[in-house]
Short mmCIF file of the C-alpha atoms (twelve columns), coordinates in Angstrom:
data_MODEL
# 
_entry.id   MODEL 
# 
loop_
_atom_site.group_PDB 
_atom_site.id 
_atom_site.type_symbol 
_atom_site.label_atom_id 
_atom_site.label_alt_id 
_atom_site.label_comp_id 
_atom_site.label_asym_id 
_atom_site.label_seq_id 
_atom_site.Cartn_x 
_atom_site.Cartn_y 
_atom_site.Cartn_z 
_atom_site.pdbx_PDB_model_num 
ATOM 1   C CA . UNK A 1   -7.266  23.750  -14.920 1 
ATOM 2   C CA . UNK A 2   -4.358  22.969  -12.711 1 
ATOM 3   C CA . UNK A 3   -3.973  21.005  -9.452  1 
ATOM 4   C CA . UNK A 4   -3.401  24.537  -8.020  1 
ATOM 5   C CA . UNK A 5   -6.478  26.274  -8.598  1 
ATOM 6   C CA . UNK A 6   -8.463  23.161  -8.204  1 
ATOM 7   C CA . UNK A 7   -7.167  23.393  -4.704  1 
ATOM 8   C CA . UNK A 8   -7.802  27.122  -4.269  1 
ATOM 9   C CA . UNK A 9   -11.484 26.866  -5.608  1 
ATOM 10  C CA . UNK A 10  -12.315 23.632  -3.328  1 
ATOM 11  C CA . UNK A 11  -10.780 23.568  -0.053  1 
ATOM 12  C CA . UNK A 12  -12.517 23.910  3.469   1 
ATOM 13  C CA . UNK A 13  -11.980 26.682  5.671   1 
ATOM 14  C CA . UNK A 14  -11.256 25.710  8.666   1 
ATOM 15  C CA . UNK A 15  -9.540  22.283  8.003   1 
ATOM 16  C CA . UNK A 16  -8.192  19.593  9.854   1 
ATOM 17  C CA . UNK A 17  -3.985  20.181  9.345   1 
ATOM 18  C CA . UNK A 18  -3.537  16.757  7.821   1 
ATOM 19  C CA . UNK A 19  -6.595  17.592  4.940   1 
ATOM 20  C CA . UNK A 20  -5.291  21.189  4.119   1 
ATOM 21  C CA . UNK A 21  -1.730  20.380  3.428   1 
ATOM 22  C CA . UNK A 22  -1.373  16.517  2.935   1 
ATOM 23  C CA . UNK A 23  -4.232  14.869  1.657   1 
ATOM 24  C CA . UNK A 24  -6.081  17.735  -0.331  1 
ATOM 25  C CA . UNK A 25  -3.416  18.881  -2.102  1 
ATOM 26  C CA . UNK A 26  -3.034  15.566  -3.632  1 
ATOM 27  C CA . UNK A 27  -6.995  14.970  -4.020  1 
ATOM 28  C CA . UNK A 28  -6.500  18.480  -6.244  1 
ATOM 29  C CA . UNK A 29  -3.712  16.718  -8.619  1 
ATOM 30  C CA . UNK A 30  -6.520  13.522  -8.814  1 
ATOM 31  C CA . UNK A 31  -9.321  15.935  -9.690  1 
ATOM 32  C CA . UNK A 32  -7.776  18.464  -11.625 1 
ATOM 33  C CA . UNK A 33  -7.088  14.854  -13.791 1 
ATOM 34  C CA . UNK A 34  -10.439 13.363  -14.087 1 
ATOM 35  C CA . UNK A 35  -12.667 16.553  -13.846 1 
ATOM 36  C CA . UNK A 36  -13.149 16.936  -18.089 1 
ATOM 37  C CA . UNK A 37  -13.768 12.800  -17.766 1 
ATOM 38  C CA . UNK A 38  -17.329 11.616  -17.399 1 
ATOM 39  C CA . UNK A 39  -15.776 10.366  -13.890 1 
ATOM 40  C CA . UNK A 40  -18.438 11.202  -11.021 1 
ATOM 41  C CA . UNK A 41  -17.750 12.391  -7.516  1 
ATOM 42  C CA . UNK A 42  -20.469 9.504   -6.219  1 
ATOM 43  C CA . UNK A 43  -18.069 6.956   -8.015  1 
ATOM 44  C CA . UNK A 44  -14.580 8.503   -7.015  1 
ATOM 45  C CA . UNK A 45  -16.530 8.480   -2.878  1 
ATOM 46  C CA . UNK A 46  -17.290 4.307   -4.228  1 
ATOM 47  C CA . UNK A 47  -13.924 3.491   -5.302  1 
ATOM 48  C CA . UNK A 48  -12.657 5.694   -1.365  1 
ATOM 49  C CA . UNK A 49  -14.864 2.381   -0.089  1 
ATOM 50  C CA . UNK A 50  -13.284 -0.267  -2.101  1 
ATOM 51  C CA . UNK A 51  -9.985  0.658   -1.026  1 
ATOM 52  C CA . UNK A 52  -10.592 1.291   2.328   1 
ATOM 53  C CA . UNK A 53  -12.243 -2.164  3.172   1 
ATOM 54  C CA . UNK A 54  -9.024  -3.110  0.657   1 
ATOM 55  C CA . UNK A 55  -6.954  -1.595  3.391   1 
ATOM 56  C CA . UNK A 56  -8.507  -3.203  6.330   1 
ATOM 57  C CA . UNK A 57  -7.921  -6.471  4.481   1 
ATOM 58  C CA . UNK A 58  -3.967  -5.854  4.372   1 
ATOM 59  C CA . UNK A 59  -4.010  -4.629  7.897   1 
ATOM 60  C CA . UNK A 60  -4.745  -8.353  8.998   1 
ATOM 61  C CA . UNK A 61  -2.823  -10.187 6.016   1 
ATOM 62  C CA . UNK A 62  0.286   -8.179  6.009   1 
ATOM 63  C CA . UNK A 63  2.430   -9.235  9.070   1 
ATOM 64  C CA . UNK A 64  4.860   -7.181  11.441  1 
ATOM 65  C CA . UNK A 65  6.425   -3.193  10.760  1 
ATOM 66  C CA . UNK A 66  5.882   -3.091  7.070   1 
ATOM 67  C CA . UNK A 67  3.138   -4.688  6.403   1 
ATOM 68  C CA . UNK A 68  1.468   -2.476  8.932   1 
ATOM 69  C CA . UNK A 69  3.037   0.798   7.213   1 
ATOM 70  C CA . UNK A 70  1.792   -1.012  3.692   1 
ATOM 71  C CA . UNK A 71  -1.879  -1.361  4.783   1 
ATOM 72  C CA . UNK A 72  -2.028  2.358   6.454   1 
ATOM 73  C CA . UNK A 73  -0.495  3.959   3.260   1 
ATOM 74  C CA . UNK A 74  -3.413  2.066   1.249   1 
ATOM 75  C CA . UNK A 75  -5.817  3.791   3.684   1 
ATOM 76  C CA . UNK A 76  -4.149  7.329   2.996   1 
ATOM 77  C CA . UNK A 77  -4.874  6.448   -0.607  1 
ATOM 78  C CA . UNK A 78  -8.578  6.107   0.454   1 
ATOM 79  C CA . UNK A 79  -8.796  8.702   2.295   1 
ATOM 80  C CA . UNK A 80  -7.199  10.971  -0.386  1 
ATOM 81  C CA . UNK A 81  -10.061 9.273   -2.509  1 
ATOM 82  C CA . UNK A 82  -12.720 10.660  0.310   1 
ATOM 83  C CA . UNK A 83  -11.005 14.091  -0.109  1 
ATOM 84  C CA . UNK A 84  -11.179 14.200  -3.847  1 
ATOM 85  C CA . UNK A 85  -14.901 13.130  -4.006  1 
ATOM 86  C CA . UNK A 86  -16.359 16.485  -2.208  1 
ATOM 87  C CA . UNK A 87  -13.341 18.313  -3.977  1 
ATOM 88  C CA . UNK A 88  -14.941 16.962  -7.415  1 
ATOM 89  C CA . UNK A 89  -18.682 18.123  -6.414  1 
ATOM 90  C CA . UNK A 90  -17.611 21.351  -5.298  1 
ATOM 91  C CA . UNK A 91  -15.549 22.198  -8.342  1 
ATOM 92  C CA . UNK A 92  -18.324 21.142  -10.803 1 
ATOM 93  C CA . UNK A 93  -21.177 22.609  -8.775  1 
ATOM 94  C CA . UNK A 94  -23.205 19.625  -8.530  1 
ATOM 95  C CA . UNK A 95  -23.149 18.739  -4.404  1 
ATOM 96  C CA . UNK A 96  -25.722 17.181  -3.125  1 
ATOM 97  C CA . UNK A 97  -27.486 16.187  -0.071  1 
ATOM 98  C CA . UNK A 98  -27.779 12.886  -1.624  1 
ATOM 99  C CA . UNK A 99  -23.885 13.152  -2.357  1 
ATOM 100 C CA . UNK A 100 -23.112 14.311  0.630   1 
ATOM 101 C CA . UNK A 101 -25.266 10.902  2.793   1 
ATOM 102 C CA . UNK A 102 -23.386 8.458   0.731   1 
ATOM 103 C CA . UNK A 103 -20.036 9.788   1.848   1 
ATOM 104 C CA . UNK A 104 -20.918 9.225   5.423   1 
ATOM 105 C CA . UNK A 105 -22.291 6.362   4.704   1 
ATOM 106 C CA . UNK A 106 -19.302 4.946   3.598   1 
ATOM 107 C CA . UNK A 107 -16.751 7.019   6.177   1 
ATOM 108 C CA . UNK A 108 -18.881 5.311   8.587   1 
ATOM 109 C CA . UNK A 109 -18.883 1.741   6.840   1 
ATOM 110 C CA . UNK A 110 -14.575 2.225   6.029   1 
ATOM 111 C CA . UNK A 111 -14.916 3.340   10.152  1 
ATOM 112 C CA . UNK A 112 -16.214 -0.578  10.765  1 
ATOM 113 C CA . UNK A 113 -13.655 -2.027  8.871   1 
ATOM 114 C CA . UNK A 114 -10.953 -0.313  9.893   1 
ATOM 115 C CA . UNK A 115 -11.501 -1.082  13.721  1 
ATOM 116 C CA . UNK A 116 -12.626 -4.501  13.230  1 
ATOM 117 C CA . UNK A 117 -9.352  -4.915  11.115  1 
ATOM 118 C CA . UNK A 118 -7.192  -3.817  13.894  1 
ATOM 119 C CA . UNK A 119 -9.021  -5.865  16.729  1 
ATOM 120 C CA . UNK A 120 -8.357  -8.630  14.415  1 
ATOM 121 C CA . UNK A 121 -4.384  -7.876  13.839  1 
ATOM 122 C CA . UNK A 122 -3.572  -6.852  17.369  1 
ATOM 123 C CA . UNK A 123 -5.113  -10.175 18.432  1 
ATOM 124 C CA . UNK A 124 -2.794  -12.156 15.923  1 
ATOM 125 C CA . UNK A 125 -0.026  -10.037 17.475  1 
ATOM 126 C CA . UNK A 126 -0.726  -10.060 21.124  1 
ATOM 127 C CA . UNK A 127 -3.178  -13.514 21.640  1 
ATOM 128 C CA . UNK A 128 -3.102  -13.058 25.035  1 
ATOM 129 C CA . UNK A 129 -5.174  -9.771  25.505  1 
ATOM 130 C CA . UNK A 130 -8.610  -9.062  24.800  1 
ATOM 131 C CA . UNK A 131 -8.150  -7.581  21.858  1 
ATOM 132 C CA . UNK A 132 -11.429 -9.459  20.097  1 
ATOM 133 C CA . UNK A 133 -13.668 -8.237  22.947  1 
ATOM 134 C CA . UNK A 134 -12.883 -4.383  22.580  1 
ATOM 135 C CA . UNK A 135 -12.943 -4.563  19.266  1 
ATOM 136 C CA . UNK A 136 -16.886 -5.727  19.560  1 
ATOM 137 C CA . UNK A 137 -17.319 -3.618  22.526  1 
ATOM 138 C CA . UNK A 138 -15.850 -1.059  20.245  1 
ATOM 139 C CA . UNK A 139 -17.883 -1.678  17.170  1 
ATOM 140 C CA . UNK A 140 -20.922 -1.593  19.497  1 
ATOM 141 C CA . UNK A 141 -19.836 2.010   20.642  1 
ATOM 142 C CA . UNK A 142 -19.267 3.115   17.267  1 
ATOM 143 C CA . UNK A 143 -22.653 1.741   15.989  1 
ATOM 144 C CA . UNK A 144 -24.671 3.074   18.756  1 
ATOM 145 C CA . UNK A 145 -23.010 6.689   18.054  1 
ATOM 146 C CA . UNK A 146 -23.845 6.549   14.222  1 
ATOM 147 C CA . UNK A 147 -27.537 5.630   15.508  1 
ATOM 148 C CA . UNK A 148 -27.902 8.367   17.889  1 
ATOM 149 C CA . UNK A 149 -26.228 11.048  16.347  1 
ATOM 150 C CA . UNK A 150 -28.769 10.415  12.904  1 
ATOM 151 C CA . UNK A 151 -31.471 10.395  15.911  1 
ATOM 152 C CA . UNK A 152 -30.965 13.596  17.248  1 
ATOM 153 C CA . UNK A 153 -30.178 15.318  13.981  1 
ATOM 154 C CA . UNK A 154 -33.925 14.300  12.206  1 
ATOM 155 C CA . UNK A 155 -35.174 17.453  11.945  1 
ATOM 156 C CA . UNK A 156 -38.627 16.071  13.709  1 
ATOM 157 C CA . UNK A 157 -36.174 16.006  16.645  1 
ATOM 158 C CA . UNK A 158 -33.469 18.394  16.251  1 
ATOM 159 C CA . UNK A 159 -33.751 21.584  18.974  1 
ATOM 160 C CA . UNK A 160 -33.874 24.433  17.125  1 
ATOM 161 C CA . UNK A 161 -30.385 26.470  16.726  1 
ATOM 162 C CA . UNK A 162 -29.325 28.752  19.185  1 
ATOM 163 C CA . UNK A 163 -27.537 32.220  18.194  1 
ATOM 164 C CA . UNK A 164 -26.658 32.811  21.881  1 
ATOM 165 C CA . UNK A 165 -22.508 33.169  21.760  1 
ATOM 166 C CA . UNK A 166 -20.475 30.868  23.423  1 
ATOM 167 C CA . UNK A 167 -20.066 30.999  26.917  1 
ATOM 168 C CA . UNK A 168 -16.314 32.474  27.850  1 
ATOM 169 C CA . UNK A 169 -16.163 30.557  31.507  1 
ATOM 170 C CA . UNK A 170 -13.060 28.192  32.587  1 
ATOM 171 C CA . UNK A 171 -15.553 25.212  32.748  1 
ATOM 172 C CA . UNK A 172 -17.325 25.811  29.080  1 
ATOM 173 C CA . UNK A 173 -13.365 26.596  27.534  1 
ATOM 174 C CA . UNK A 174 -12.557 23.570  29.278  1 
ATOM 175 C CA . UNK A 175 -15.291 21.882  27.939  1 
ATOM 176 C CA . UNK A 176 -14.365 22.585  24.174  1 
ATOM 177 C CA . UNK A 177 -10.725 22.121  24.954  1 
ATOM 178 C CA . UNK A 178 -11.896 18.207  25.696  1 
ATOM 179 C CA . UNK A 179 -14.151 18.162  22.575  1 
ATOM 180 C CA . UNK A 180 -11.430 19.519  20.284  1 
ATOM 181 C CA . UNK A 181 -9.382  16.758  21.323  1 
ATOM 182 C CA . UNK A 182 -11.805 13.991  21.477  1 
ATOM 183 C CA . UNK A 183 -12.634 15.250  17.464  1 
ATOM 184 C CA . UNK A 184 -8.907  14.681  16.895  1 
ATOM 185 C CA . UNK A 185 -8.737  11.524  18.096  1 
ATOM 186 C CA . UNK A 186 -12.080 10.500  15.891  1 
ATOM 187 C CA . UNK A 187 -10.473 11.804  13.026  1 
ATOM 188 C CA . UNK A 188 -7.929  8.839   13.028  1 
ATOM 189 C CA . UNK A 189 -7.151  9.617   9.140   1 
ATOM 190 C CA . UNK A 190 -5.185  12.612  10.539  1 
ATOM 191 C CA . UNK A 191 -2.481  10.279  12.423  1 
ATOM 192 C CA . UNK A 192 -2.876  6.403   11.410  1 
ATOM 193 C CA . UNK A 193 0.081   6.962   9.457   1 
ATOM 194 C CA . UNK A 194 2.325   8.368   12.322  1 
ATOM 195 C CA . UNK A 195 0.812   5.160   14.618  1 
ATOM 196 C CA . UNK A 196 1.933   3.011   11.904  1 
ATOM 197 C CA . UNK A 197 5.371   4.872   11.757  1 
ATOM 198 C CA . UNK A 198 6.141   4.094   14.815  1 
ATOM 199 C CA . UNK A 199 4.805   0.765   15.106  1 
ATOM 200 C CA . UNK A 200 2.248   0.763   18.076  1 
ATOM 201 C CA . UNK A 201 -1.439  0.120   16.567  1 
ATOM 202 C CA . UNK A 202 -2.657  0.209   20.390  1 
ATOM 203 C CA . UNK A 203 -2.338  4.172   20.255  1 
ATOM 204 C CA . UNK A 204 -5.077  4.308   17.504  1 
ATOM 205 C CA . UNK A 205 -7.246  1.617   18.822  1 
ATOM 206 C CA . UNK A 206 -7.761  2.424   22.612  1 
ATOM 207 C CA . UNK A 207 -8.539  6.069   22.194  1 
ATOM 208 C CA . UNK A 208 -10.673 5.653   19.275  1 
ATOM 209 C CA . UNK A 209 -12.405 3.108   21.520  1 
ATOM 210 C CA . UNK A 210 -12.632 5.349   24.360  1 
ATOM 211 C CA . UNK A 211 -13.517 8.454   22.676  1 
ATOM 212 C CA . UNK A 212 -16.409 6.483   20.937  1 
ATOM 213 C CA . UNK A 213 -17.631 5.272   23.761  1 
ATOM 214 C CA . UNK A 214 -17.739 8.582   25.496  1 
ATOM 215 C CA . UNK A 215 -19.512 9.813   22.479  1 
ATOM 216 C CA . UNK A 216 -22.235 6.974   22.564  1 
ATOM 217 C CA . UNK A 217 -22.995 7.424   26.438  1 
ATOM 218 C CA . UNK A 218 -23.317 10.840  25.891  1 
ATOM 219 C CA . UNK A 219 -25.378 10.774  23.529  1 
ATOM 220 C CA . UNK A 220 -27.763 7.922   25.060  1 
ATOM 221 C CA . UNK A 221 -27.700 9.594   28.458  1 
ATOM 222 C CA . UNK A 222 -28.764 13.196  26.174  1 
ATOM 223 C CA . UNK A 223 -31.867 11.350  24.880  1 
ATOM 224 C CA . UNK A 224 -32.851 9.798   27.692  1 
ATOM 225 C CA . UNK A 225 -33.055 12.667  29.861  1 
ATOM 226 C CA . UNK A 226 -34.932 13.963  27.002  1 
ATOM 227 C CA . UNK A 227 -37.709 11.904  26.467  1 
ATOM 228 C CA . UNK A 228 -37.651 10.033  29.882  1 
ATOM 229 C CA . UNK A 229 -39.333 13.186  31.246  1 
ATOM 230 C CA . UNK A 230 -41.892 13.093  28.291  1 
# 
């Protein structure tokens, strides 16, 4: 089967802009290539880790504008990786819960590096700012929001789901105008490669720090008002 209907057959609906026509489209020419092989999506989401943490390497060894651009484009190659795995599952039929937990896991664990790579190379860069600390602070924020989230979700604590429709005030569109963007912004596959374009590392790494952080005391302050009154 072609690249083509691979795509066709596996693609999400609704997608992030960068997945539908960047990275899948390529992740369909990868799988439409390996999916008669005895290749297995668990392996192809393996091999998205190795070249991820890969990547984060290059983004501290690789000095100035190119190197930069160089270590981003080996993330993109990841991250195609990450798109081809579930792309792989779908179009043999074989997805998994199982599948499905070890490509967070490693999202989450390419997440780490990433961040920690680019506390590290801004610091090299720019000595004289605290760089180190947010990047801690940072990875504490990220760590606590991985925690939580997995908290809430276990279905021994997970409310049940609601089919009341979404409320239509200013405040509540407001609300999901804020969200949308703060998903962007987590979704840093979807515009690394512009940062790195343009040379300024900074405009990934302080609003992925802030957003996370958001995330995390929200999240904290939702399960303590939860259970503090238990």
């Amino acid at each position: 089967m072609g690249a083509r209907e691979v795509y066709q057959k596996t693609k999400k609906v609704p997608d992030l802009f960068w997945n539908r026509f960047v990275c899948r489209p390529v992740a369909a020419v990868l799988v439409s290539a390996v999916q008669s092989t005895r290749v297995t999506p668990n392996q192809v989401t393996l091999a998205s880790f190795v070249v991820g943490v890969a990547s984060a390497g290059l983004l501290i060894a690789l000095p100035g504008h190119l190197g930069l651009i160089a270590a981003v484009v080996v993330y993109q190659a990841s991250y195609v990786l990450d798109c081809a795995d579930g792309m792989l599952a779908r179009w043999r039929g074989v997805a998994s819960p199982a599948g499905h937990l070890l490509d967070f896991l490693m999202d989450e664990l390419k997440a780490f590096a990433v961040l920690g790579a680019a506390a590290v190379r801004l610091h090299l860069e720019q000595p004289e700012q605290p760089f180190l600390v947010l990047g801690i602070l940072g990875l504490v924020a990220l760590a606590s929001g991985i925690a939580l989230t997995s908290f809430q979700r276990h279905p021994q604590v997970a409310p049940p789901k609601s089919d009341a429709a979404p409320s239509r005030s200013a405040l509540a569109r407001a609300v999901r105008f804020v969200e949308a963007v703060a998903k962007f912004l987590i979704h840093y596959p979807s515009y690394i490669l512009y940062v790195a374009l343009a040379g300024h590392l900074e405009w990934y790494f302080y609003p992925y720090l802030a957003v996370n952080a958001a995330y995390a005391a929200k999240a904290w302050l939702s399960v303590a008002l939860r259970f503090g009154r238990a």
